[in-house]
Amino acid sequence: MLEDFPASSDEGRAMCQIVHDMAPAADLAFATANTGEVGFGNNIRALADAGSNVIVDDVIYFAEGMFQDTTVARAVDDVVAQGVSYFSSAGNRPATQGYYSDFRLVENDGSATDGTNIDLSSVPPELYAGGFHNFNPAPGQKDIAQSVLIGGSSTGTLAATFDFQWDDAYNVNPSTIGANIVSGTGTVPPGGSDDFTFSGTAGDCVQISVSDHPDDTAFDAIIELIAPDGSSILTQDTGTDEVLVIGLDQTGTYTVRVTQFGTQTGGDYDYSVDEVIDGCQQLVTTDFNILFFNGDGAFIGATGENNIQSGRPVEIAQILPSQTTSGNIVQVVIARSNTPPPDPQPASRLKYVTFTSGEPQEYFTFNQTPITFGHNSAAGANGVAAYAFYPPFIPEGFTSPGPAIIVFDKDNNRLPQPEVRQKPDIAAMDGANTTFFVSDASQDTDLFPNFFGTSAAAPHAAAIAALVLEANGGPGSVTPDQMRGVLQRSAFKHDLDSYVAQGKARAPGNSRVGIRLTSDGNSLISTMNPNAFEVAFAGQGSLSQLVLNPEATDATAGNTTEPFDATVGFTSRPGLVFDNRAPTLGFPFTLGELKGVMSSDITGTLSNQAPPPAIVGNHFYTLTMDITPGALTKREGFNFGVDRDEADAFGPNGTVGGNSADLLGANVLIPEGTLAPGGMTFSGTTSGGAFSGVFRNRIGSGYSVLDGYGFINAEAAVNEPLE
């Protein structure tokens, strides 16, 4: 034990238990990651110095760089250069829990809010003096507000934390510390705050450090820096210990206000303010802010850090469902405080990731929003995605996709072209038993608690790495690059077009019908998306009927020979069913975008009632769409949505799974590694005659943004020759 954390949740011990179960001969060492980015990085190096050959973590800090390797990522690359193989969780936030875009300027000319209900009258004008971001990518269109659902549902209570960054550079090079200005110890009372002050001169650069005082309990500090004129410069919460290097723009007495994170009962802290001899290098060009409005357009709050002064291209804010109007919808507006000069090149890429809750209801993608970030995306790291231990053997719906887009080098210079890293690198299993952590899952037959998340997948990958080392002669026998290659080459074949399944069919008379589903495995957006399915028709004549039957899908689920359990349903019954219940339990057939056809010309009917445990009147195997003859012709089509549930996962209310498009085509059986054929069939008629087809996935070897090079085959990895 190098360093423990008194207020731990025992998640690290659960990770150690996973490693021990798989590689029982491996020596284990532990050092906390909870003392802030600097402490985390130092403990990574300490583990390597103590002789660790494989290191794994499952921690992320909000302020870690999304476009740059910052403090922890640099520590990872340092130990990898020493020969250590490093593994880290890819994250538990899907693409629908974030946003990525080039910056599209909407001028602050009085017309920016046209077409919205956004009311700027209560917003300090300096927060948007430099204009707004246009969320609408369509040429000639404008929308400065994006609707985001928070709370976990329209009636949920979970807060949403927005972690927003852009492609300016952090100055994360170590500072040269000079004379101490002030230092001491303070105490934060329960539910309160404590202040200390220091004298500063405009133009000076200082380092402010606040750390847990070495007493019986760990104190997690939040600091706010208040200028001599009383204005709040910034609030920072990066971990237990806070380190802030900042340039001062006023002369006088500065106040540092220290509060507690979460529900702690106060605590003691040490503080120090020191001169920075080499000054504060100015790297941030653009001061972005997020403005939040409720569904009625009323202003409810904003982020307002002076990013040019703080030197951090990041804004972090938490929004509570109680701050919204009905439906838990918050409208997000991205604005600039300044208009940056053209040289140096100003920021042009925006990205935010939400934590706990926060799902965009518009301007989102299922598979093209890079979410994973931070040290798990370091060049030397192995970011690990997650698969559950039970069918249908596809990535967990929450696992965070890549790639990582790196814009700056180690010296904070903008790269001529962004470096696109294939992150995550690999995938491993989650949901393993521990003897103490989390709770028991119904998908296994024992009563041990199951540990889910990429937090559990990462130690599985690390344990396999230990076995690979053992098989090849022990420590030093496999370089980090060789280890990554071994694990990636060993992986099972997998779906290379994540969250997409499609089918094509030819009909008599030289016409073609195409249908495509784009959808992830999460219920909040995927269930109730009226544009999930896209239907297109080409060629002669018209489309008059389209029939979908998902009974042959989800082939990796197994067979139907086992009895039904009233609590968990069939655990190995193949197929999907359509669920026509209104939200939130299901979603009836609903038309979305129409392309040259009228909604009155399309009727959707569910039939072929599924047997128990399906809910009578709600679960069906067949969807028939009848189209008025002649109404849908060449280069026309329509979008629609309908809820899908896994037939092998009916619980008491029959709402489990089924949303991922990857279930509609063939998939790979694990651990056999063989292809399980099948797919949702579709058929229909055109004016020229009947047609039929089947949905397909693109199965193969290679990189996918969702699960890297795929799920590691441990047996193959141990026997894989080194290259």
XYZ file of C-alpha atoms in Angstrom:
723
model
C 0.000 0.000 0.000
C 1.741 3.163 -1.221
C -1.049 5.582 -0.307
C -4.657 4.954 0.692
C -7.552 7.396 0.774
C -9.481 7.479 4.071
C -12.826 8.350 2.491
C -12.605 5.531 -0.053
C -15.551 3.591 -1.477
C -13.454 0.410 -1.786
C -13.679 0.546 -5.579
C -9.907 0.152 -5.770
C -10.110 -2.961 -3.609
C -12.784 -4.369 -5.915
C -10.430 -3.803 -8.856
C -7.634 -5.573 -6.975
C -9.956 -8.485 -6.299
C -10.747 -8.819 -10.023
C -7.036 -8.873 -10.849
C -6.350 -11.449 -8.133
C -9.172 -13.709 -9.334
C -7.711 -13.799 -12.847
C -3.979 -13.603 -12.078
C -3.648 -14.960 -8.528
C 0.156 -15.084 -8.632
C 0.487 -11.385 -9.401
C 1.774 -9.109 -6.645
C -0.619 -6.235 -5.985
C 0.154 -2.629 -5.059
C -2.234 0.267 -4.521
C -1.952 4.065 -4.546
C -4.937 6.398 -4.469
C -5.913 8.577 -7.425
C -8.171 10.789 -5.315
C -5.773 13.530 -4.231
C -6.007 15.654 -7.373
C -4.345 15.500 -10.771
C -0.850 16.231 -9.470
C -1.165 13.634 -6.695
C -2.626 11.120 -9.131
C 0.257 11.623 -11.550
C 2.810 11.326 -8.779
C 1.252 8.082 -7.556
C 1.348 6.629 -11.083
C 5.095 7.278 -11.123
C 5.425 5.931 -7.572
C 3.805 2.641 -8.578
C 6.232 2.283 -11.462
C 9.173 3.143 -9.235
C 7.983 0.478 -6.784
C 8.298 -2.153 -9.501
C 4.785 -2.366 -10.986
C 4.810 -3.810 -14.509
C 1.104 -3.248 -15.159
C -0.898 -0.300 -13.793
C -4.655 0.181 -14.022
C -7.061 2.890 -12.881
C -10.684 3.909 -13.353
C -10.577 7.613 -12.443
C -11.202 10.744 -14.503
C -10.879 14.395 -13.525
C -13.156 16.950 -15.158
C -10.257 19.297 -15.952
C -8.159 16.680 -17.760
C -7.573 17.820 -21.325
C -9.947 16.787 -24.081
C -7.681 18.118 -26.841
C -4.293 17.817 -25.153
C -2.263 15.525 -22.927
C -2.375 17.161 -19.512
C -0.911 16.295 -16.113
C -2.137 12.720 -15.620
C -1.741 11.731 -19.278
C 1.883 12.869 -19.160
C 2.485 10.725 -16.086
C 1.019 7.749 -17.960
C 3.362 8.272 -20.899
C 6.289 8.644 -18.484
C 5.765 5.195 -16.961
C 5.003 3.611 -20.327
C 8.411 4.881 -21.473
C 9.842 2.907 -18.531
C 8.251 -0.305 -19.833
C 4.970 -0.300 -17.852
C 1.749 -1.365 -19.601
C -0.994 1.053 -18.559
C -4.764 0.478 -18.581
C -7.610 2.867 -17.818
C -11.389 2.814 -18.068
C -12.755 4.431 -21.227
C -15.660 5.975 -19.312
C -19.319 5.252 -18.677
C -20.889 7.996 -20.774
C -22.310 7.143 -24.226
C -22.215 9.413 -27.270
C -25.668 10.663 -26.353
C -24.202 12.176 -23.198
C -22.062 14.755 -24.917
C -21.523 17.075 -27.848
C -18.703 17.755 -30.314
C -18.576 20.325 -33.102
C -16.556 22.876 -34.972
C -17.308 26.358 -33.678
C -19.853 28.149 -35.885
C -20.153 31.826 -34.995
C -23.473 33.600 -34.632
C -22.760 37.299 -34.333
C -24.007 39.194 -31.309
C -26.070 41.559 -33.459
C -29.478 41.441 -31.775
C -30.870 38.687 -34.000
C -29.031 35.744 -32.443
C -32.087 34.564 -30.503
C -34.440 34.653 -33.501
C -36.356 31.385 -33.729
C -35.835 30.598 -30.041
C -37.526 31.613 -26.781
C -34.176 32.514 -25.207
C -34.406 35.670 -23.077
C -31.032 37.382 -22.665
C -32.340 40.316 -20.629
C -31.108 38.851 -17.327
C -27.739 37.655 -18.636
C -24.661 39.817 -17.992
C -23.774 41.106 -21.502
C -20.065 40.499 -20.991
C -20.735 36.742 -21.005
C -21.814 36.814 -24.669
C -20.091 39.920 -26.038
C -18.126 37.811 -28.560
C -21.123 36.008 -30.046
C -22.664 32.545 -29.866
C -22.209 29.024 -31.203
C -24.648 27.801 -33.840
C -25.770 24.263 -32.948
C -27.585 23.775 -36.253
C -25.107 22.393 -38.830
C -27.457 22.779 -41.803
C -26.317 25.420 -44.314
C -28.144 28.699 -43.834
C -29.789 27.574 -40.586
C -29.269 29.004 -37.103
C -30.016 27.805 -33.580
C -28.000 29.000 -30.580
C -29.883 26.785 -28.075
C -29.647 23.026 -27.613
C -32.277 21.225 -25.536
C -30.809 18.798 -22.999
C -32.728 16.436 -20.704
C -31.335 16.280 -17.186
C -32.369 14.273 -14.157
C -32.163 10.866 -15.832
C -35.739 11.176 -17.151
C -38.432 13.789 -17.552
C -39.222 13.374 -13.847
C -35.782 12.355 -12.566
C -33.816 13.990 -9.780
C -30.179 13.463 -10.832
C -28.008 16.543 -11.249
C -26.131 17.014 -14.534
C -22.506 18.127 -14.517
C -21.366 19.766 -17.761
C -17.649 19.462 -18.526
C -17.079 21.857 -21.440
C -13.725 22.363 -23.178
C -12.344 23.791 -26.404
C -9.092 23.538 -28.353
C -6.976 26.112 -26.593
C -3.859 24.894 -24.806
C -3.442 24.263 -21.103
C -0.112 25.380 -19.725
C 0.657 22.171 -17.853
C 4.436 22.443 -17.936
C 5.828 22.507 -14.368
C 6.197 25.983 -12.867
C 9.350 27.226 -11.147
C 8.272 28.219 -7.647
C 9.869 31.211 -5.928
C 9.239 32.989 -2.642
C 6.328 32.035 -0.429
C 3.724 34.785 -0.131
C 1.538 33.216 2.553
C 0.934 29.764 4.032
C -0.944 28.227 6.914
C -3.749 25.912 8.030
C -7.481 26.580 7.975
C -10.676 24.869 9.076
C -13.931 24.661 7.146
C -16.916 24.277 9.510
C -19.700 21.825 8.622
C -21.734 23.275 5.776
C -19.704 26.478 5.785
C -16.591 28.058 4.306
C -13.259 29.488 5.372
C -11.183 32.287 3.814
C -7.529 33.153 3.618
C -6.048 36.175 1.866
C -2.847 37.254 0.151
C -1.492 40.449 -1.374
C -0.934 40.485 -5.113
C 0.306 42.850 -7.780
C -1.113 43.134 -11.280
C 1.111 41.247 -13.699
C 2.381 38.765 -11.129
C 1.961 34.995 -11.518
C 1.211 32.900 -8.431
C 0.572 29.287 -7.512
C -2.240 28.667 -5.011
C -2.199 25.269 -3.303
C -4.869 23.874 -0.964
C -4.427 20.345 0.360
C -5.916 18.046 2.944
C -4.335 18.543 6.342
C -2.867 15.211 7.551
C -5.421 14.428 10.228
C -7.822 11.522 10.721
C -10.184 12.219 7.808
C -9.710 13.295 4.188
C -10.975 16.779 3.381
C -11.960 17.441 -0.243
C -11.646 21.169 -0.941
C -13.324 23.464 -3.437
C -11.641 26.850 -3.877
C -12.973 30.153 -5.160
C -10.591 33.010 -6.008
C -12.013 36.473 -5.363
C -10.316 39.586 -6.784
C -9.583 42.760 -4.782
C -12.659 44.405 -6.336
C -14.863 41.610 -4.971
C -15.492 39.866 -8.283
C -15.225 36.082 -8.463
C -12.437 35.059 -10.817
C -13.058 31.323 -10.786
C -14.170 28.316 -8.767
C -12.035 25.174 -8.999
C -12.767 21.591 -7.972
C -10.347 19.108 -9.523
C -9.908 16.639 -6.665
C -9.094 16.480 -2.976
C -6.120 18.832 -3.369
C -6.309 21.971 -5.498
C -3.376 23.592 -7.332
C -3.994 26.745 -9.354
C -1.411 28.736 -11.312
C -2.858 32.082 -12.318
C -1.843 35.528 -13.494
C -3.107 38.475 -11.447
C -4.710 41.446 -13.192
C -5.364 43.646 -10.140
C -3.244 44.975 -7.305
C -4.594 44.466 -3.805
C -5.837 41.789 -1.438
C -7.094 38.553 -2.973
C -9.367 36.161 -1.076
C -9.379 32.395 -1.442
C -12.649 30.911 -0.187
C -12.489 27.233 0.727
C -15.633 25.108 0.896
C -16.216 21.378 1.110
C -17.126 18.939 -1.623
C -20.369 17.000 -1.294
C -21.789 16.142 2.099
C -18.628 16.266 4.167
C -18.813 17.678 7.686
C -16.019 20.179 7.249
C -12.344 19.614 7.832
C -8.831 21.000 8.085
C -6.685 22.078 5.153
C -3.199 23.428 4.487
C -2.641 26.296 2.078
C 0.219 28.057 0.377
C 0.517 30.914 -2.114
C 3.875 31.162 -3.875
C 5.461 33.256 -6.592
C 5.953 31.625 -9.987
C 9.348 32.757 -11.245
C 8.894 31.879 -14.920
C 5.532 33.648 -15.126
C 2.157 32.593 -16.469
C 2.416 31.777 -20.155
C -0.691 33.034 -21.953
C -2.043 30.200 -24.105
C -5.831 30.543 -23.971
C -7.202 32.658 -26.819
C -10.930 32.416 -26.216
C -13.124 32.905 -23.175
C -16.134 30.639 -23.707
C -19.089 30.337 -21.336
C -22.189 28.163 -21.092
C -25.468 29.976 -20.506
C -28.330 27.855 -19.154
C -32.025 28.564 -19.703
C -35.091 26.585 -18.702
C -37.634 25.269 -21.175
C -39.480 28.589 -21.127
C -36.335 30.484 -22.106
C -35.682 32.053 -18.699
C -32.038 32.412 -17.636
C -31.108 30.078 -14.762
C -27.311 30.405 -14.559
C -23.995 30.413 -16.382
C -20.357 29.488 -16.188
C -18.214 32.603 -16.153
C -14.579 31.780 -15.446
C -12.136 34.248 -16.989
C -10.366 31.557 -18.983
C -7.745 33.861 -20.452
C -6.680 34.854 -16.944
C -6.944 31.359 -15.434
C -5.149 29.723 -18.356
C -7.661 26.853 -18.448
C -9.847 26.166 -21.519
C -12.555 24.521 -19.424
C -15.890 25.440 -17.883
C -17.621 23.120 -15.414
C -21.167 23.575 -14.151
C -23.828 21.548 -12.372
C -27.527 21.920 -13.145
C -30.290 20.524 -10.926
C -33.679 19.354 -12.207
C -35.274 21.781 -9.741
C -33.825 24.647 -11.808
C -35.816 23.641 -14.877
C -39.464 23.873 -15.787
C -41.613 20.800 -16.481
C -39.949 17.985 -18.356
C -36.464 18.534 -16.902
C -35.328 20.289 -20.082
C -32.502 22.812 -19.929
C -31.494 24.889 -22.938
C -27.733 25.173 -23.407
C -26.222 28.230 -25.102
C -22.476 28.424 -25.769
C -21.216 32.004 -25.886
C -17.941 33.908 -26.053
C -16.883 36.764 -23.811
C -14.258 37.974 -26.255
C -13.478 38.141 -29.941
C -10.005 36.628 -30.225
C -7.440 38.015 -32.669
C -6.625 35.834 -35.707
C -3.072 35.190 -34.477
C -2.362 32.919 -32.683
C -4.996 30.644 -34.186
C -8.080 30.872 -31.974
C -10.072 27.926 -30.689
C -12.265 26.295 -33.311
C -13.434 22.998 -31.737
C -15.957 22.554 -28.937
C -16.731 19.517 -26.824
C -18.714 18.840 -23.711
C -19.403 15.660 -21.766
C -22.094 15.388 -19.110
C -21.713 13.331 -15.960
C -24.474 11.495 -14.036
C -27.227 12.798 -16.310
C -27.639 15.145 -19.251
C -28.776 13.819 -22.651
C -29.052 16.188 -25.642
C -32.453 15.939 -27.273
C -31.231 17.459 -30.536
C -27.933 17.819 -32.389
C -26.649 14.505 -31.046
C -25.276 11.342 -32.612
C -25.141 7.724 -31.511
C -21.741 6.893 -32.964
C -19.996 10.073 -34.125
C -19.517 12.037 -30.911
C -16.107 11.353 -29.331
C -16.627 11.108 -25.574
C -13.656 9.324 -24.003
C -10.983 11.800 -22.905
C -8.145 12.433 -20.512
C -5.340 10.090 -19.560
C -7.182 7.001 -20.816
C -6.513 8.503 -24.246
C -2.806 9.131 -23.692
C -0.656 7.765 -26.504
C 0.768 5.097 -24.203
C -2.454 4.162 -22.408
C -4.863 1.350 -23.174
C -8.378 2.744 -22.874
C -10.761 -0.115 -22.055
C -14.395 -0.414 -23.152
C -16.855 -2.814 -21.492
C -18.864 -5.905 -22.463
C -21.236 -7.620 -20.031
C -20.520 -11.223 -19.014
C -23.828 -12.467 -20.435
C -25.515 -12.399 -23.875
C -26.021 -10.695 -26.279
C -22.223 -10.122 -26.324
C -22.166 -6.561 -27.565
C -20.567 -3.536 -25.873
C -22.336 -2.069 -22.871
C -24.621 0.781 -23.898
C -22.871 3.168 -21.519
C -19.285 2.581 -22.667
C -17.677 5.797 -23.938
C -16.699 5.967 -27.618
C -13.725 7.638 -29.259
C -11.649 8.596 -31.049
C -9.460 11.076 -29.151
C -8.609 14.201 -31.132
C -5.360 15.768 -29.927
C -4.556 19.279 -31.137
C -1.413 20.230 -29.158
C 1.994 18.655 -28.651
C 3.812 18.252 -25.326
C 5.205 21.797 -25.606
C 1.741 23.327 -26.065
C 2.282 23.952 -29.790
C -0.703 23.527 -32.076
C -0.139 20.560 -34.374
C -0.247 21.184 -38.156
C -2.983 18.535 -38.287
C -4.852 17.089 -35.287
C -3.704 13.668 -34.136
C -6.639 11.243 -34.210
C -5.969 8.434 -31.743
C -7.824 5.157 -32.014
C -9.351 5.226 -28.548
C -10.564 3.199 -26.767
C -7.958 0.559 -27.578
C -9.645 -2.667 -26.491
C -12.613 -4.042 -24.563
C -12.943 -6.438 -21.648
C -15.648 -7.885 -19.429
C -17.501 -6.107 -16.670
C -20.083 -7.371 -14.186
C -17.677 -9.704 -12.405
C -18.340 -10.992 -8.906
C -16.673 -9.398 -5.936
C -17.271 -10.378 -2.347
C -18.329 -6.896 -1.237
C -18.714 -4.243 -3.937
C -22.016 -2.980 -5.359
C -25.003 -5.405 -5.514
C -25.944 -8.759 -6.986
C -27.151 -8.860 -10.580
C -29.966 -11.132 -11.669
C -28.076 -12.381 -14.732
C -26.005 -14.882 -12.771
C -27.044 -17.695 -10.430
C -25.007 -16.733 -7.368
C -25.578 -14.064 -4.734
C -22.230 -12.287 -4.920
C -22.227 -8.558 -5.727
C -21.450 -7.719 -9.354
C -19.145 -4.854 -10.318
C -20.198 -3.194 -13.589
C -18.789 -0.396 -15.710
C -15.597 0.250 -17.629
C -14.178 0.513 -14.097
C -14.516 -3.267 -13.909
C -13.470 -3.894 -17.511
C -10.116 -2.127 -17.066
C -8.793 -4.462 -14.321
C -9.877 -7.473 -16.391
C -7.702 -6.199 -19.243
C -4.855 -5.480 -16.829
C -5.080 -8.993 -15.376
C -4.857 -10.506 -18.855
C -1.765 -8.350 -19.419
C -0.230 -9.885 -16.279
C -0.937 -13.365 -17.660
C 0.661 -12.388 -20.974
C 3.758 -11.222 -19.108
C 3.891 -14.501 -17.190
C 3.506 -16.549 -20.370
C 6.378 -14.705 -22.045
C 8.921 -14.895 -19.244
C 7.848 -12.368 -16.632
C 8.642 -8.685 -16.044
C 10.362 -6.951 -18.929
C 9.518 -9.675 -21.443
C 6.780 -7.706 -23.220
C 7.037 -4.026 -24.098
C 3.946 -1.806 -23.792
C 3.662 -1.627 -27.604
C 3.932 -5.402 -27.876
C 1.320 -5.798 -25.135
C -1.156 -3.589 -26.945
C -0.540 -5.506 -30.171
C -1.024 -8.875 -28.484
C -4.297 -7.859 -26.879
C -5.667 -6.254 -30.024
C -4.719 -9.163 -32.294
C -6.269 -11.630 -29.858
C -9.635 -9.887 -29.817
C -12.748 -11.589 -31.122
C -14.222 -10.309 -34.362
C -16.752 -7.610 -33.637
C -19.202 -5.141 -35.144
C -17.241 -2.448 -36.966
C -20.214 -0.140 -37.621
C -21.348 0.355 -34.043
C -24.990 1.219 -33.455
C -25.856 0.834 -37.126
C -27.672 -2.030 -38.857
C -29.089 -1.927 -42.345
C -30.713 -3.998 -45.012
C -31.085 -3.685 -48.772
C -33.380 -5.534 -51.120
C -34.152 -5.536 -54.827
C -37.717 -5.695 -56.036
C -39.095 -6.649 -59.444
C -39.157 -3.812 -61.918
C -35.644 -2.556 -61.146
C -36.448 -0.916 -57.819
C -34.568 -1.025 -54.527
C -35.583 -0.667 -50.891
C -33.161 0.295 -48.171
C -33.776 0.453 -44.428
C -31.310 1.520 -41.764
C -31.449 1.715 -37.961
C -29.091 3.983 -36.022
C -29.527 3.565 -32.285
C -27.522 2.813 -29.155
C -28.408 0.572 -26.224
C -29.758 3.290 -23.944
C -33.410 3.895 -23.335
C -33.691 7.649 -22.824
C -33.136 8.652 -26.445
C -33.086 5.397 -28.384
C -36.503 4.197 -27.255
C -38.364 7.378 -28.145
C -36.537 8.481 -31.274
C -39.003 8.927 -34.162
C -36.086 9.066 -36.625
C -34.374 5.843 -35.528
C -35.311 3.920 -38.690
C -34.723 5.409 -42.133
C -36.538 3.971 -45.167
C -35.516 4.866 -48.716
C -36.923 3.802 -52.074
C -35.211 4.016 -55.467
C -36.033 2.862 -58.964
C -39.255 2.393 -60.856
C -42.779 2.359 -59.476
C -43.683 2.899 -55.818
C -43.411 1.259 -52.411
C -46.731 0.057 -51.020
C -45.875 -2.128 -48.003
C -42.935 -2.787 -45.667
C -42.999 -5.519 -42.996
C -40.433 -5.976 -40.209
C -40.048 -9.166 -38.178
C -37.372 -9.143 -35.438
C -38.058 -12.659 -34.132
C -34.826 -14.030 -35.642
C -32.638 -11.257 -34.240
C -30.392 -11.255 -31.169
C -29.120 -14.689 -32.194
C -26.342 -14.766 -29.593
C -28.935 -14.968 -26.818
C -29.112 -18.759 -27.184
C -32.116 -21.081 -27.248
C -35.640 -21.251 -25.876
C -35.399 -24.542 -23.990
C -35.093 -23.182 -20.467
C -38.142 -22.452 -18.280
C -39.404 -18.965 -17.687
C -38.455 -17.308 -14.394
C -41.069 -14.815 -13.180
C -38.401 -12.487 -11.802
C -35.861 -12.316 -14.623
C -37.724 -13.884 -17.544
C -36.003 -16.097 -20.081
C -32.248 -15.599 -19.857
C -31.432 -17.186 -23.217
C -34.389 -16.613 -25.494
C -33.523 -15.105 -28.887
C -35.364 -12.406 -30.701
C -36.734 -8.941 -30.214
C -40.281 -7.726 -29.901
C -41.899 -4.379 -30.580
C -43.373 -2.589 -27.563
C -46.194 -0.171 -28.369
C -46.719 1.309 -24.909
C -46.448 5.064 -24.622
C -43.364 6.515 -22.922
C -41.753 5.792 -20.623
C -42.365 2.032 -20.774
C -42.312 1.800 -24.559
C -42.864 3.756 -27.750
C -45.591 3.044 -30.318
C -44.975 3.316 -34.055
C -44.314 6.996 -34.692
C -43.400 8.746 -37.932
C -40.461 11.141 -37.992
C -38.954 13.066 -40.890
C -40.784 12.582 -44.187
C -39.073 12.803 -47.570
C -41.589 13.459 -50.321
C -44.465 11.546 -48.772
C -47.358 12.609 -46.525
C -47.891 11.168 -43.060
C -51.507 10.420 -43.965
C -50.242 7.964 -46.579
C -48.403 5.732 -44.059
C -50.021 3.477 -41.463
C -48.127 1.257 -39.020
C -49.747 -1.797 -37.434
C -48.303 -4.226 -34.876
C -49.372 -7.867 -34.994
C -48.237 -11.417 -34.127
C -48.533 -11.214 -30.336
C -45.434 -12.509 -28.559
C -45.984 -15.365 -26.072
C -45.417 -15.049 -22.307
C -43.628 -13.456 -20.607
C -44.606 -10.815 -23.141
C -47.286 -8.457 -21.919
C -50.542 -9.135 -23.733
C -51.488 -6.284 -26.011
C -48.068 -4.653 -25.848
C -45.402 -6.961 -27.302
C -45.502 -8.029 -30.948
C -43.208 -9.737 -33.444
C -44.426 -7.987 -36.581
C -44.674 -4.382 -37.719
C -46.512 -3.764 -40.990
C -46.327 -0.375 -42.682
C -48.914 0.166 -45.411
C -48.323 3.014 -47.848
C -50.888 4.464 -50.222
C -50.052 3.067 -53.687
C -48.216 5.652 -55.757
C -47.521 7.919 -52.779
C -43.875 6.920 -52.199
C -41.822 6.875 -55.381
C -38.241 7.277 -56.579
C -35.818 8.970 -54.147
C -38.487 9.329 -51.482
C -38.702 7.806 -48.025
C -39.590 8.294 -44.386
C -38.225 7.893 -40.866
C -39.982 6.221 -37.977
C -39.443 4.942 -34.465
C -40.797 2.055 -32.400
C -39.497 0.539 -29.154
C -37.693 -2.802 -29.245
C -37.257 -5.143 -26.263
C -35.117 -8.249 -25.889
C -37.277 -11.352 -25.679
C -34.744 -12.972 -23.364
C -34.787 -10.172 -20.820
C -38.382 -9.588 -19.820
C -38.541 -8.511 -16.239
C -41.764 -7.737 -14.409
C -42.575 -4.786 -16.712
C -41.039 -6.088 -19.946
C -38.879 -3.075 -20.776
C -35.362 -4.495 -20.778
C -32.824 -3.987 -23.584
C -33.366 -4.223 -27.288
C -32.544 -0.664 -28.296
C -29.100 -1.177 -29.831
C -29.101 -1.405 -33.606
C -26.316 -3.973 -33.274
C -28.893 -6.552 -32.143
C -30.594 -6.516 -35.560
C -27.801 -8.251 -37.472
C -25.450 -11.190 -36.998
C -23.122 -11.114 -33.988
C -20.242 -13.101 -32.536
C -20.690 -15.797 -29.915
C -18.311 -15.528 -26.952
C -16.240 -17.494 -25.956
C -16.663 -19.620 -29.090
C -15.690 -16.739 -31.359
C -18.036 -17.988 -34.072
C -20.582 -15.952 -35.985
C -24.182 -16.343 -34.890
C -26.140 -15.804 -38.106
C -29.505 -14.186 -38.271
C -30.958 -10.749 -38.381
C -34.234 -8.923 -38.510
C -36.033 -9.867 -41.686
C -38.000 -7.408 -43.746
C -40.283 -7.869 -46.704
C -42.898 -6.013 -48.637
C -44.326 -5.112 -51.985
C -43.751 -2.496 -54.630
C -45.808 -1.735 -57.675
C -43.549 -4.238 -59.451
C -43.888 -7.116 -56.976
C -42.607 -8.583 -53.704
C -39.176 -8.268 -52.101
C -37.422 -9.483 -48.960
C -34.152 -8.922 -47.125
C -32.321 -9.137 -43.835
C -30.537 -6.623 -41.614
C -26.764 -6.927 -41.477
C -23.886 -5.835 -39.264
C -20.361 -5.286 -40.571
C -18.521 -7.993 -38.632
C -14.746 -8.173 -38.881
C -11.400 -7.380 -37.288
C -10.127 -3.869 -36.793
C -10.935 -0.653 -34.976
C -14.338 0.568 -33.906
C -14.955 3.871 -32.118
C -17.067 2.019 -29.523
C -14.885 -0.894 -28.391
C -11.508 -0.296 -29.996
C -10.148 -3.500 -31.505
C -12.761 -5.546 -29.691
C -13.240 -7.868 -26.745
C -9.979 -9.493 -25.606
C -9.774 -13.265 -25.954
C -7.643 -14.069 -22.882
C -6.663 -17.571 -24.024
C -5.604 -16.304 -27.431
C -3.693 -13.392 -25.881
C -1.622 -15.674 -23.659
C -0.683 -17.794 -26.678
C -0.243 -14.905 -29.140
C 3.357 -14.571 -30.424
C 5.075 -11.256 -29.862
C 5.784 -8.969 -32.806
